[in-house]
Amino acid sequence: MHIKTALAASVAALSYVTIAHANPQAEVLHWWTSGSEAKSVAVLQQEFAEKGGTWTDMPVAGGGGDAAMTALRARVLSGNAPTAVQLKGPAIQEWYAEGVLADISAVAEAQGWAKVLPESIANHMKCDGTWCAAPVNVHRVDWIWANKVLLDQHSIAMPNTWEEFNAAADKLKAAGVTPLAHGGQSWQDATVFETVVLGIGGPDFFRKALVDLDKDALTSDTMVKVFDQMRKMRGYVDANFSGRDWNLATAMVMNGEAAFQIMGDWAKGEFLAAGKTPGTDFLCGSTPGDGYLYNVDSFAMFKVDGQDKIDGQNLLAELIVGPNFQKVFNMNKGSIPARTDVALNDFDDCAKLSAADMGTTSDAGSLLPSYAHGMALRGAQAGAITDVVTAHFNSDMSSADAVKMRAEGVANSM
Ligand code: BGC
């Protein structure tokens, strides 16, 4: 290279480095708006600010993220994607296929993500061999939360089978206590439904029905039994369940207005934020049956113009997978770190149980992606299943009709 050109290039590189870290910017789209969720994401905002970043918050309320995904589509279609988006499961690869995701492999490689993330999680973060998302945590979905005082008052133990759950719920109902705190929003119906599929059908059946969309499994007698149990669950919720947000359902358990909630461990974040202690004020247990339904939150970066924004994306990716953030965020959020090298000593007992069960189910082949939280299926396929779950829950549709209607819906979504 000519000396003058070389000089110019190195000056450019130098000024690039200086400018590169001058003012990292990020507009972050997420749906963490409940008390504990906001407290958790504030940890990232703070770390980002400490590194000189400017964070523009774009929270879109709505548990499970359906509203956030609608907002995202509108932004991308108008050619103005946010810099960083809470996105997970196959939706990451769906957006990648649209050609709108940024490649964050340079950060992933510099930070050695491959060495600290389990392969099952890392695979969700890759698009054609490149890193296209940064994982935040592992939430377990198949949990049942209980008000300990209420259970003690009625001499009820945490249920290990669905028969035990039904017996406990019948007893509570007869005593005038709402057995199940639930919010009638389709993603919450789907959350309960998938734990029943896992419990009644077992891990192999879950995989066939809700991951592989196997027609025989979807139309089997086992699936009829699952809907029978859903009909029972409908009888255990209070009259005002329709449209209720998940955190308000959690508050019902906290305040003794209901005994149980079936919800992922973001519900635990709410208990903890209210100063409640597991084992004393509330109980956690996996829903009846074997297996573990995982839900990994992650952020994908969208292609944007401007070095400040690109710097913001790289800084965010680095912080998200950083050990400090993974610890502090997840202690607030109710989840466990995605990284395997973060010590869990300071975490609560439910988190320790989650980590232990994740290990054993991974070995046993029963660690499964949550369909209700977008980890297992493409959006249209999951939607076809959830539509029927919700329609059945909110009507007197028979289990046989639900199974039939769903098989048709899934076939049309393929
Ligand atoms: C997300 C959690 C969130 C929950 C309720 C889930 O799909 O993974 O991070 O707390 O929805 O909004």
Short mmCIF file of C-alpha atoms and ligand atoms in Angstrom, two decimals:
data_model
loop_
_atom_site.label_atom_id
_atom_site.label_comp_id
_atom_site.label_asym_id
_atom_site.label_seq_id
_atom_site.Cartn_x
_atom_site.Cartn_y
_atom_site.Cartn_z
CA MET A 1 0.00 0.00 0.00
CA HIS A 2 1.18 3.52 -0.79
CA ILE A 3 2.43 5.21 2.37
CA LYS A 4 -0.07 8.06 2.16
CA THR A 5 -2.98 5.69 1.67
CA ALA A 6 -1.82 3.54 4.56
CA LEU A 7 -1.59 6.59 6.76
CA ALA A 8 -5.02 7.76 5.77
CA ALA A 9 -6.41 4.30 6.46
CA SER A 10 -4.91 4.11 9.91
CA VAL A 11 -6.14 7.60 10.77
CA ALA A 12 -9.59 6.57 9.60
CA ALA A 13 -9.40 3.42 11.71
CA LEU A 14 -8.27 5.45 14.70
CA SER A 15 -11.04 7.95 14.42
CA TYR A 16 -13.46 5.07 13.82
CA VAL A 17 -12.43 3.51 17.13
CA THR A 18 -12.88 6.81 18.95
CA ILE A 19 -16.20 7.55 17.32
CA ALA A 20 -17.24 3.92 17.65
CA HIS A 21 -17.44 4.15 21.41
CA ALA A 22 -18.49 7.76 21.66
CA ASN A 23 -22.19 7.40 21.97
CA PRO A 24 -23.73 3.95 21.71
CA GLN A 25 -27.46 4.23 21.06
CA ALA A 26 -30.18 1.65 21.45
CA GLU A 27 -33.90 1.71 21.00
CA VAL A 28 -35.05 -1.42 22.77
CA LEU A 29 -38.41 -3.04 22.09
CA HIS A 30 -39.55 -5.41 24.86
CA TRP A 31 -42.66 -6.43 26.78
CA TRP A 32 -41.30 -6.33 30.31
CA THR A 33 -43.80 -4.01 31.94
CA SER A 34 -44.92 -5.72 35.17
CA GLY A 35 -43.27 -4.62 38.44
CA SER A 36 -40.65 -7.37 38.54
CA GLU A 37 -40.06 -7.26 34.79
CA ALA A 38 -39.42 -3.51 34.84
CA LYS A 39 -37.08 -3.94 37.79
CA SER A 40 -35.19 -6.63 35.86
CA VAL A 41 -34.77 -4.72 32.61
CA ALA A 42 -33.65 -1.67 34.60
CA VAL A 43 -30.46 -3.61 35.38
CA LEU A 44 -29.61 -3.66 31.68
CA GLN A 45 -30.52 0.00 31.23
CA GLN A 46 -28.21 0.90 34.09
CA GLU A 47 -25.26 -1.15 32.82
CA PHE A 48 -25.78 0.32 29.36
CA ALA A 49 -25.80 3.87 30.75
CA GLU A 50 -22.70 3.19 32.85
CA LYS A 51 -20.87 2.30 29.64
CA GLY A 52 -21.93 5.58 28.07
CA GLY A 53 -24.94 4.28 26.19
CA THR A 54 -28.19 6.13 25.52
CA TRP A 55 -31.22 3.86 25.88
CA THR A 56 -34.55 4.67 24.28
CA ASP A 57 -37.16 2.48 25.86
CA MET A 58 -39.92 0.98 23.76
CA PRO A 59 -42.00 -1.15 26.11
CA VAL A 60 -45.12 -2.73 24.62
CA ALA A 61 -47.39 -4.02 27.40
CA GLY A 62 -48.94 -7.45 27.00
CA GLY A 63 -47.73 -10.66 28.63
CA GLY A 64 -46.29 -13.29 26.33
CA GLY A 65 -45.32 -10.61 23.81
CA ASP A 66 -48.12 -10.83 21.22
CA ALA A 67 -48.65 -7.07 21.20
CA ALA A 68 -44.90 -6.46 21.07
CA MET A 69 -44.60 -8.67 17.99
CA THR A 70 -47.42 -6.76 16.28
CA ALA A 71 -45.60 -3.49 17.03
CA LEU A 72 -42.37 -4.96 15.67
CA ARG A 73 -43.99 -5.96 12.38
CA ALA A 74 -45.35 -2.45 11.92
CA ARG A 75 -41.94 -0.90 12.57
CA VAL A 76 -40.06 -3.21 10.23
CA LEU A 77 -42.64 -2.80 7.48
CA SER A 78 -42.31 0.96 7.69
CA GLY A 79 -38.55 0.59 7.23
CA ASN A 80 -37.73 1.82 10.71
CA ALA A 81 -36.77 -1.21 12.79
CA PRO A 82 -35.81 -0.75 16.46
CA THR A 83 -32.14 -1.44 17.16
CA ALA A 84 -32.74 -4.29 19.63
CA VAL A 85 -35.79 -6.47 20.06
CA GLN A 86 -36.88 -9.05 22.61
CA LEU A 87 -37.35 -11.97 20.27
CA LYS A 88 -37.14 -15.70 20.77
CA GLY A 89 -37.38 -19.20 19.41
CA PRO A 90 -38.04 -19.84 15.71
CA ALA A 91 -39.21 -16.22 15.29
CA ILE A 92 -35.51 -15.31 15.31
CA GLN A 93 -34.87 -17.46 12.25
CA GLU A 94 -38.12 -16.27 10.63
CA TRP A 95 -36.92 -12.64 10.87
CA TYR A 96 -33.46 -13.65 9.71
CA ALA A 97 -35.02 -15.18 6.60
CA GLU A 98 -36.53 -11.75 5.89
CA GLY A 99 -32.97 -10.40 5.72
CA VAL A 100 -33.46 -7.83 8.49
CA LEU A 101 -31.27 -9.15 11.33
CA ALA A 102 -27.75 -7.96 12.11
CA ASP A 103 -24.89 -10.41 12.57
CA ILE A 104 -23.49 -10.26 16.12
CA SER A 105 -20.92 -13.03 15.63
CA ALA A 106 -17.99 -10.69 16.25
CA VAL A 107 -19.22 -10.00 19.80
CA ALA A 108 -20.15 -13.64 20.39
CA GLU A 109 -16.73 -14.82 19.33
CA ALA A 110 -14.82 -12.14 21.23
CA GLN A 111 -16.80 -12.99 24.37
CA GLY A 112 -16.52 -16.77 23.93
CA TRP A 113 -20.28 -17.45 24.03
CA ALA A 114 -19.83 -20.94 22.63
CA LYS A 115 -17.89 -21.91 25.75
CA VAL A 116 -20.39 -20.60 28.31
CA LEU A 117 -23.77 -21.41 26.73
CA PRO A 118 -25.34 -24.87 26.57
CA GLU A 119 -25.61 -26.10 23.00
CA SER A 120 -29.41 -26.33 23.20
CA ILE A 121 -29.57 -22.59 23.96
CA ALA A 122 -26.81 -21.58 21.54
CA ASN A 123 -28.65 -23.29 18.68
CA HIS A 124 -31.65 -21.01 19.14
CA MET A 125 -29.32 -18.01 18.80
CA LYS A 126 -27.84 -19.01 15.44
CA CYS A 127 -28.92 -18.29 11.88
CA ASP A 128 -27.08 -20.15 9.12
CA GLY A 129 -24.14 -20.67 11.46
CA THR A 130 -23.84 -17.01 12.50
CA TRP A 131 -24.91 -15.57 15.86
CA CYS A 132 -28.12 -13.58 15.41
CA ALA A 133 -29.44 -13.28 18.99
CA ALA A 134 -28.16 -12.94 22.55
CA PRO A 135 -29.75 -15.12 25.25
CA VAL A 136 -30.82 -13.60 28.55
CA ASN A 137 -32.08 -16.48 30.65
CA VAL A 138 -33.93 -19.75 30.95
CA HIS A 139 -37.50 -19.49 32.18
CA ARG A 140 -39.25 -22.72 33.08
CA VAL A 141 -42.91 -22.74 32.06
CA ASP A 142 -44.31 -25.86 33.77
CA TRP A 143 -44.62 -24.49 37.28
CA ILE A 144 -47.43 -24.45 39.76
CA TRP A 145 -47.35 -21.68 42.39
CA ALA A 146 -49.35 -21.87 45.60
CA ASN A 147 -50.31 -19.78 48.59
CA LYS A 148 -48.81 -21.76 51.48
CA VAL A 149 -51.12 -20.45 54.17
CA LEU A 150 -54.21 -21.41 52.17
CA LEU A 151 -52.89 -24.89 51.48
CA ASP A 152 -52.01 -25.40 55.15
CA GLN A 153 -55.42 -24.12 56.26
CA HIS A 154 -57.10 -26.71 54.05
CA SER A 155 -54.55 -29.49 54.72
CA ILE A 156 -53.55 -29.67 51.07
CA ALA A 157 -50.14 -30.75 49.79
CA MET A 158 -48.63 -29.64 46.47
CA PRO A 159 -50.13 -31.96 43.84
CA ASN A 160 -47.95 -34.55 42.10
CA THR A 161 -50.60 -35.85 39.72
CA TRP A 162 -53.49 -34.21 37.90
CA GLU A 163 -55.87 -36.35 40.01
CA GLU A 164 -54.33 -34.83 43.12
CA PHE A 165 -54.62 -31.38 41.60
CA ASN A 166 -58.31 -31.94 40.83
CA ALA A 167 -58.97 -33.33 44.34
CA ALA A 168 -57.26 -30.31 45.92
CA ALA A 169 -59.15 -27.90 43.66
CA ASP A 170 -62.51 -29.57 44.38
CA LYS A 171 -61.83 -29.33 48.11
CA LEU A 172 -60.90 -25.65 47.91
CA LYS A 173 -63.89 -24.83 45.73
CA ALA A 174 -66.24 -26.55 48.19
CA ALA A 175 -64.70 -24.37 50.92
CA GLY A 176 -65.37 -21.20 48.90
CA VAL A 177 -61.76 -20.60 47.80
CA THR A 178 -60.92 -19.96 44.13
CA PRO A 179 -58.62 -22.89 43.28
CA LEU A 180 -56.90 -21.44 40.20
CA ALA A 181 -55.86 -17.85 39.54
CA HIS A 182 -55.97 -17.40 35.79
CA GLY A 183 -56.11 -14.64 33.27
CA GLY A 184 -58.26 -15.35 30.24
CA GLN A 185 -55.79 -14.25 27.54
CA SER A 186 -54.98 -16.75 24.84
CA TRP A 187 -51.28 -17.05 25.72
CA GLN A 188 -52.19 -17.82 29.33
CA ASP A 189 -54.69 -20.48 28.19
CA ALA A 190 -51.91 -21.93 26.03
CA THR A 191 -49.51 -21.90 28.99
CA VAL A 192 -51.87 -23.98 31.11
CA PHE A 193 -52.69 -26.23 28.16
CA GLU A 194 -49.09 -27.14 27.40
CA THR A 195 -48.41 -28.16 30.99
CA VAL A 196 -51.47 -30.44 30.82
CA VAL A 197 -50.22 -31.94 27.52
CA LEU A 198 -46.85 -32.61 29.15
CA GLY A 199 -48.39 -34.02 32.33
CA ILE A 200 -51.05 -36.23 30.81
CA GLY A 201 -49.25 -37.28 27.63
CA GLY A 202 -45.64 -37.32 28.89
CA PRO A 203 -42.53 -35.83 27.24
CA ASP A 204 -42.56 -38.01 24.10
CA PHE A 205 -46.19 -37.22 23.45
CA PHE A 206 -45.53 -33.51 24.00
CA ARG A 207 -42.75 -33.60 21.42
CA LYS A 208 -44.88 -35.43 18.87
CA ALA A 209 -47.92 -33.22 19.34
CA LEU A 210 -46.51 -29.74 19.96
CA VAL A 211 -43.06 -29.81 18.36
CA ASP A 212 -43.44 -32.24 15.44
CA LEU A 213 -47.18 -31.54 14.93
CA ASP A 214 -47.69 -35.26 14.40
CA LYS A 215 -51.23 -35.79 13.15
CA ASP A 216 -51.77 -39.03 15.08
CA ALA A 217 -50.74 -37.41 18.35
CA LEU A 218 -52.88 -34.35 17.67
CA THR A 219 -55.97 -36.48 17.05
CA SER A 220 -55.30 -39.14 19.69
CA ASP A 221 -57.43 -40.16 22.68
CA THR A 222 -54.69 -38.69 24.86
CA MET A 223 -55.41 -35.29 23.33
CA VAL A 224 -59.10 -35.77 24.11
CA LYS A 225 -58.12 -36.42 27.74
CA VAL A 226 -56.05 -33.23 27.73
CA PHE A 227 -59.09 -31.19 26.69
CA ASP A 228 -61.17 -33.00 29.35
CA GLN A 229 -58.69 -31.74 31.94
CA MET A 230 -58.85 -28.24 30.44
CA ARG A 231 -62.63 -28.34 30.89
CA LYS A 232 -62.07 -29.17 34.56
CA MET A 233 -59.61 -26.28 34.87
CA ARG A 234 -62.26 -23.94 33.50
CA GLY A 235 -64.41 -24.89 36.48
CA TYR A 236 -61.62 -23.89 38.88
CA VAL A 237 -61.19 -20.25 37.82
CA ASP A 238 -63.18 -17.33 39.22
CA ALA A 239 -65.94 -15.51 37.35
CA ASN A 240 -63.76 -12.48 36.51
CA PHE A 241 -60.89 -14.31 34.82
CA SER A 242 -61.52 -12.96 31.35
CA GLY A 243 -58.77 -10.65 30.06
CA ARG A 244 -56.93 -10.51 33.40
CA ASP A 245 -53.16 -9.88 33.19
CA TRP A 246 -50.91 -12.67 34.44
CA ASN A 247 -49.34 -10.57 37.20
CA LEU A 248 -52.78 -9.76 38.61
CA ALA A 249 -53.45 -13.50 38.73
CA THR A 250 -50.15 -13.91 40.60
CA ALA A 251 -51.26 -11.19 43.01
CA MET A 252 -54.43 -13.21 43.73
CA VAL A 253 -52.28 -16.11 44.94
CA MET A 254 -50.06 -13.73 46.89
CA ASN A 255 -53.04 -12.12 48.62
CA GLY A 256 -54.83 -15.37 49.41
CA GLU A 257 -57.64 -14.74 46.91
CA ALA A 258 -56.76 -17.95 45.06
CA ALA A 259 -54.71 -21.02 45.91
CA PHE A 260 -52.77 -21.90 42.75
CA GLN A 261 -51.45 -20.38 39.55
CA ILE A 262 -49.94 -22.31 36.65
CA MET A 263 -47.43 -19.96 35.06
CA GLY A 264 -43.76 -19.69 34.10
CA ASP A 265 -41.31 -18.51 36.73
CA TRP A 266 -41.67 -14.85 35.78
CA ALA A 267 -44.54 -15.24 38.31
CA LYS A 268 -41.89 -15.89 40.95
CA GLY A 269 -40.34 -12.54 40.05
CA GLU A 270 -43.58 -10.92 41.23
CA PHE A 271 -43.60 -12.85 44.52
CA LEU A 272 -39.97 -11.90 45.16
CA ALA A 273 -40.50 -8.24 44.24
CA ALA A 274 -43.30 -8.17 46.84
CA GLY A 275 -40.86 -9.45 49.47
CA LYS A 276 -42.34 -12.97 49.62
CA THR A 277 -40.18 -15.98 50.40
CA PRO A 278 -40.50 -19.37 48.73
CA GLY A 279 -41.23 -22.15 51.21
CA THR A 280 -42.69 -19.68 53.73
CA ASP A 281 -45.17 -17.47 51.89
CA PHE A 282 -45.51 -19.34 48.64
CA LEU A 283 -44.64 -22.74 47.23
CA CYS A 284 -43.26 -23.73 43.87
CA GLY A 285 -43.41 -27.13 42.25
CA SER A 286 -43.30 -28.44 38.72
CA THR A 287 -46.73 -29.20 37.29
CA PRO A 288 -47.67 -32.90 37.55
CA GLY A 289 -45.67 -35.24 35.30
CA ASP A 290 -42.10 -35.51 33.96
CA GLY A 291 -40.18 -33.12 31.77
CA TYR A 292 -39.20 -29.46 31.65
CA LEU A 293 -40.61 -26.81 29.31
CA TYR A 294 -38.01 -24.15 28.63
CA ASN A 295 -38.48 -20.61 27.42
CA VAL A 296 -35.33 -18.65 26.65
CA ASP A 297 -35.64 -14.87 26.41
CA SER A 298 -33.24 -13.32 23.95
CA PHE A 299 -32.57 -10.15 22.01
CA ALA A 300 -32.02 -9.89 18.29
CA MET A 301 -30.45 -6.84 16.69
CA PHE A 302 -32.07 -5.43 13.56
CA LYS A 303 -30.10 -3.98 10.65
CA VAL A 304 -29.84 -0.24 11.23
CA ASP A 305 -27.82 2.63 9.80
CA GLY A 306 -25.38 4.67 11.83
CA GLN A 307 -22.27 3.71 13.77
CA ASP A 308 -23.74 4.86 17.11
CA LYS A 309 -26.58 2.40 16.73
CA ILE A 310 -24.30 -0.44 15.67
CA ASP A 311 -22.07 0.31 18.65
CA GLY A 312 -25.20 0.25 20.82
CA GLN A 313 -26.12 -3.18 19.49
CA ASN A 314 -22.66 -4.59 20.12
CA LEU A 315 -22.53 -3.14 23.61
CA LEU A 316 -25.97 -4.50 24.44
CA ALA A 317 -25.10 -7.97 23.16
CA GLU A 318 -21.94 -7.97 25.25
CA LEU A 319 -23.74 -6.84 28.41
CA ILE A 320 -26.67 -9.26 27.99
CA VAL A 321 -24.46 -12.31 28.03
CA GLY A 322 -22.10 -10.79 30.61
CA PRO A 323 -21.90 -12.70 33.92
CA ASN A 324 -22.97 -9.82 36.16
CA PHE A 325 -26.09 -9.01 34.19
CA GLN A 326 -27.00 -12.71 33.92
CA LYS A 327 -26.89 -13.01 37.69
CA VAL A 328 -28.60 -9.83 38.83
CA PHE A 329 -31.25 -9.76 36.12
CA ASN A 330 -32.27 -13.37 36.65
CA MET A 331 -32.45 -13.07 40.43
CA ASN A 332 -35.08 -10.38 39.87
CA LYS A 333 -36.79 -11.97 36.91
CA GLY A 334 -37.43 -15.43 38.38
CA SER A 335 -35.43 -17.25 35.71
CA ILE A 336 -31.97 -18.81 35.78
CA PRO A 337 -28.92 -17.64 33.81
CA ALA A 338 -28.41 -18.91 30.28
CA ARG A 339 -24.68 -19.07 31.05
CA THR A 340 -23.55 -22.22 32.76
CA ASP A 341 -20.73 -20.56 34.71
CA VAL A 342 -22.81 -18.29 36.96
CA ALA A 343 -22.95 -19.62 40.54
CA LEU A 344 -26.49 -20.03 41.89
CA ASN A 345 -25.63 -19.72 45.61
CA ASP A 346 -27.48 -16.43 45.94
CA PHE A 347 -30.55 -17.63 44.02
CA ASP A 348 -33.71 -18.90 45.75
CA ASP A 349 -34.65 -22.58 46.12
CA CYS A 350 -37.07 -22.59 43.18
CA ALA A 351 -34.27 -21.37 40.88
CA LYS A 352 -31.99 -24.10 42.21
CA LEU A 353 -34.70 -26.68 41.55
CA SER A 354 -35.12 -25.33 38.04
CA ALA A 355 -31.39 -25.65 37.31
CA ALA A 356 -31.23 -29.18 38.75
CA ASP A 357 -34.30 -30.30 36.79
CA MET A 358 -32.94 -28.73 33.63
CA GLY A 359 -29.84 -30.89 33.99
CA THR A 360 -31.68 -34.15 34.65
CA THR A 361 -34.28 -33.61 31.94
CA SER A 362 -31.58 -32.67 29.46
CA ASP A 363 -29.88 -36.02 30.18
CA ALA A 364 -33.20 -37.88 29.99
CA GLY A 365 -34.25 -36.27 26.70
CA SER A 366 -37.27 -34.59 28.29
CA LEU A 367 -36.04 -30.98 28.15
CA LEU A 368 -38.58 -29.52 25.73
CA PRO A 369 -39.25 -26.17 24.07
CA SER A 370 -42.38 -24.32 25.18
CA TYR A 371 -44.90 -24.00 22.38
CA ALA A 372 -46.94 -21.41 24.29
CA HIS A 373 -43.90 -19.11 24.56
CA GLY A 374 -42.77 -19.33 20.99
CA MET A 375 -39.90 -21.78 21.40
CA ALA A 376 -41.21 -24.75 19.45
CA LEU A 377 -43.20 -23.69 16.40
CA ARG A 378 -43.52 -21.00 13.80
CA GLY A 379 -45.98 -18.28 14.75
CA ALA A 380 -48.77 -19.39 12.41
CA GLN A 381 -48.61 -22.98 13.59
CA ALA A 382 -48.61 -22.08 17.28
CA GLY A 383 -51.48 -19.67 16.59
CA ALA A 384 -53.58 -22.41 14.99
CA ILE A 385 -53.23 -24.51 18.14
CA THR A 386 -53.85 -21.69 20.58
CA ASP A 387 -56.99 -20.50 18.75
CA VAL A 388 -58.68 -23.80 19.50
CA VAL A 389 -57.40 -23.99 23.08
CA THR A 390 -58.95 -20.58 23.77
CA ALA A 391 -62.17 -21.29 21.88
CA HIS A 392 -62.61 -24.51 23.86
CA PHE A 393 -61.81 -22.85 27.20
CA ASN A 394 -64.37 -20.11 26.61
CA SER A 395 -67.29 -22.22 25.36
CA ASP A 396 -68.90 -25.57 25.97
CA MET A 397 -67.14 -27.14 22.97
CA SER A 398 -66.61 -30.88 23.50
CA SER A 399 -63.10 -32.30 23.73
CA ALA A 400 -63.72 -34.37 20.59
CA ASP A 401 -64.76 -31.28 18.63
CA ALA A 402 -61.73 -29.36 19.86
CA VAL A 403 -59.40 -32.13 18.70
CA LYS A 404 -61.09 -32.24 15.29
CA MET A 405 -61.10 -28.48 14.83
CA ARG A 406 -57.45 -28.26 15.82
CA ALA A 407 -56.30 -30.94 13.40
CA GLU A 408 -57.92 -28.90 10.60
CA GLY A 409 -56.42 -25.62 11.84
CA VAL A 410 -52.91 -27.08 12.05
CA ALA A 411 -53.18 -28.65 8.58
CA ASN A 412 -54.12 -25.23 7.14
CA SER A 413 -51.18 -23.53 8.90
CA MET A 414 -48.50 -25.83 7.44
C1 BGC B 1 -41.43 -14.06 28.52
C2 BGC B 1 -41.12 -13.58 29.90
C3 BGC B 1 -42.21 -12.64 30.36
C4 BGC B 1 -43.57 -13.33 30.22
C5 BGC B 1 -44.74 -12.46 30.64
C6 BGC B 1 -42.81 -14.66 28.47
O1 BGC B 1 -43.12 -15.06 27.16
O2 BGC B 1 -40.50 -15.03 28.13
O3 BGC B 1 -39.89 -12.92 29.95
O4 BGC B 1 -41.99 -12.25 31.67
O5 BGC B 1 -43.77 -13.70 28.87
O6 BGC B 1 -44.78 -11.31 29.93
#
